[in-house]
XYZ file of C-alpha atoms in Angstrom:
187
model
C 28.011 29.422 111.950
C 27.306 26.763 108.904
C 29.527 26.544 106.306
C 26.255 27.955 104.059
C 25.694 30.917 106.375
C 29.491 31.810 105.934
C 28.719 31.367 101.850
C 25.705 33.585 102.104
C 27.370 36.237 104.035
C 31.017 36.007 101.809
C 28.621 36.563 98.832
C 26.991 39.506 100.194
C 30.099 41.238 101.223
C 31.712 40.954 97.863
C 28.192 42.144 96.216
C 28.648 45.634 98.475
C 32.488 45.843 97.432
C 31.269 45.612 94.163
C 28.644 47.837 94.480
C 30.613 50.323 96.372
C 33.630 50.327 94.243
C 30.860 50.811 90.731
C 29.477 53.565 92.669
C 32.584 55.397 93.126
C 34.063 54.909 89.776
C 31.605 55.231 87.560
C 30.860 58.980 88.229
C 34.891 59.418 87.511
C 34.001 57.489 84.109
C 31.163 59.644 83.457
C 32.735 63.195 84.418
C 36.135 61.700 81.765
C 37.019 63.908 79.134
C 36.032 62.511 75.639
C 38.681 61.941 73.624
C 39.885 64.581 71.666
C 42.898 62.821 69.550
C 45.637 65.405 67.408
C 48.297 63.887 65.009
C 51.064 66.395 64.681
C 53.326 65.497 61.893
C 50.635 62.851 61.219
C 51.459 61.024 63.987
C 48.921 58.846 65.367
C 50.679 55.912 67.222
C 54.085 55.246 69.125
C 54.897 53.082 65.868
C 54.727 56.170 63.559
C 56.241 58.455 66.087
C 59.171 56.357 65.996
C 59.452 56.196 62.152
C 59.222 59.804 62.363
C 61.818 60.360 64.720
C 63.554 58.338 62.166
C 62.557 60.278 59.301
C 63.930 63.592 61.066
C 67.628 62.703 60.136
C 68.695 63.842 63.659
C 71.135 61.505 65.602
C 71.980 61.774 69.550
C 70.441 64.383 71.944
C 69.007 66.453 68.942
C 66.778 63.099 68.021
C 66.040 63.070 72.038
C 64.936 66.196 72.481
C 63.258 66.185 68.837
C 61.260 62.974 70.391
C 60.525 64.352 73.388
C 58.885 67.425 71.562
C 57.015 65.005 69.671
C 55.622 63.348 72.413
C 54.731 66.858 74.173
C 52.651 68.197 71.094
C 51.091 64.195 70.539
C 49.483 64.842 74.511
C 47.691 67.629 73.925
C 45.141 67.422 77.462
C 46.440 66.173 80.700
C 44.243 64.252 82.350
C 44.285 62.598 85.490
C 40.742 60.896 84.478
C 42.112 58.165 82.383
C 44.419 56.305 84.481
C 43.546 53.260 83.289
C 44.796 53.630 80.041
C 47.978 51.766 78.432
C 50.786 54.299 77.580
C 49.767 53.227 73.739
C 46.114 54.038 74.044
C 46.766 57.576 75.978
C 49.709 57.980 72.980
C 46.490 57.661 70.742
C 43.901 59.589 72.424
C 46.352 62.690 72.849
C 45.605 62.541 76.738
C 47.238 61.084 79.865
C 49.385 62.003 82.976
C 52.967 61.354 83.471
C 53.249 57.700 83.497
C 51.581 57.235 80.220
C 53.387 59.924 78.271
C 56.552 59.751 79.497
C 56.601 55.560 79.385
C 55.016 56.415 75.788
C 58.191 58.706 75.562
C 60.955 55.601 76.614
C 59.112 53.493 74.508
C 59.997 55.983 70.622
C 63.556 55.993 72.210
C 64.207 52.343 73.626
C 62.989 52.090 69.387
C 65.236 54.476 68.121
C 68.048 52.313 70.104
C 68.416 54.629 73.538
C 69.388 52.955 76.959
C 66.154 54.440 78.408
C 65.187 53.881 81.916
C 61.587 55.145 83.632
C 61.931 56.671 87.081
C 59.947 58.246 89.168
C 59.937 60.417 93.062
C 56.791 60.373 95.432
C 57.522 64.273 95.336
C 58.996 66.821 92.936
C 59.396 71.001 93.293
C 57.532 71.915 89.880
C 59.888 74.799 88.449
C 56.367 77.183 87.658
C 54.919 76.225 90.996
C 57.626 75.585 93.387
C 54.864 75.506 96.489
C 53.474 72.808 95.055
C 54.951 69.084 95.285
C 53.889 66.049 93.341
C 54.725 62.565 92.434
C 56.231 62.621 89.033
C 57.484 59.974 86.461
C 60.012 60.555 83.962
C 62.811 59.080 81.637
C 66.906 58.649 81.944
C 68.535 58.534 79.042
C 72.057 57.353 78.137
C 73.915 58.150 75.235
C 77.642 58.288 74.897
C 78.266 57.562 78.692
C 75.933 60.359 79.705
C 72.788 60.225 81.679
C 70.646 62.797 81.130
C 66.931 63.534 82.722
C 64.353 63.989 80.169
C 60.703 64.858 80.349
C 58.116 65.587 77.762
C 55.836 67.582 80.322
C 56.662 70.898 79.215
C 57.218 72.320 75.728
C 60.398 73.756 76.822
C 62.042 70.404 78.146
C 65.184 69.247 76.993
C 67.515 66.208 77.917
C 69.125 67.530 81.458
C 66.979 70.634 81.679
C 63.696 69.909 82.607
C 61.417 71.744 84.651
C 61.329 69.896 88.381
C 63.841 68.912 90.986
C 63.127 66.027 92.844
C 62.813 66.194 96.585
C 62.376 62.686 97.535
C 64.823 59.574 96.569
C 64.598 58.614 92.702
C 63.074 55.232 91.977
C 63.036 53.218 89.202
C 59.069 52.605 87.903
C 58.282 48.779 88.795
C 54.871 47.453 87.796
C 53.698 47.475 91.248
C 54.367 51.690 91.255
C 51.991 51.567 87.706
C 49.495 49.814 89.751
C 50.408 52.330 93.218
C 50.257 55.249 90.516
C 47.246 54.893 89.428
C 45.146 53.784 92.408
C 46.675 57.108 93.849
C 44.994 58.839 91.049
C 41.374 57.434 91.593
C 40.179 59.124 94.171
């Protein structure tokens, strides 16, 4: 085969990736959610959600918990659609999955001066659906020697009672499990 042939045909079989991989998500684009944005408090952005944890006058767990509530009310659609978003543009457009708002949640407390650390298990037992198990990312925080599990999931989540258990090995979030994440969540 000529070096030209072998061109030709390279070409071509990156054109039908290409086409292939247009064709399967553009309809996912399409079928998205528009963005419906709140601003509770009159929060808009991670920046102001950190000057309003500020604001609060809370120290300790009380400004963990108050930021995790914050976070909760900011995400007010889940949505497994926009995966490709930033954790700053989900904070914005009030919609995401796990890895955006709770990496939007370590970013207000790694600001506010918490040892924060994003983790995640390829399975969790959800407390209102215990059947069901799911991949799941979520923050550890430590304050005063403590490390506590925090999650802004749920409305009733506070730091060390939130509403999963993990049942497969803890891992720290890497880039490569943003990238594993969210090519999970294409399909």
């Amino acid at each position: 085969m000529s070096e030209k042939h072998r061109s030709r045909t390279g070409l071509r079989v990156a054109a039908a990736l290409a086409a292939a991989l247009t064709g399967y998500v553009a309809p996912v684009i399409a079928a998205a959610p528009r963005n419906e944005p709140v601003a509770p408090d009159g929060v808009h952005t991670i920046e102001e959600a950190v000057e309003a944890c500020r604001d609060s006058g809370l120290g300790g767990w009380q400004l963990v918990d108050f930021a995790t509530g914050l976070v909760h009310r900011k995400y007010s659609h889940y949505s497994a659609y926009h995966f490709w978003e930033t954790p700053s543009q989900s904070f914005v457009r009030s919609r995401g999955q796990s890895n955006q708002y709770n990496s939007a949640l370590a970013r207000v407390l790694r600001a506010l001066g918490f040892h924060v650390r994003t983790v995640h298990a390829a399975r969790v037992r959800l407390d209102n659906h215990p059947w069901y198990h799911v991949g799941h990312t979520w923050v550890q925080v430590t304050f005063e020697g403590r490390t506590l599990d925090v999650c802004a999931s749920r409305r009733t989540n506070s730091a060390g009672a939130v509403s999963f258990v993990p049942v497969t090995p803890v891992r720290p979030v890497r880039h490569i499990t943003m990238i594993d994440g969210r090519l999970a969540l294409a399909p």
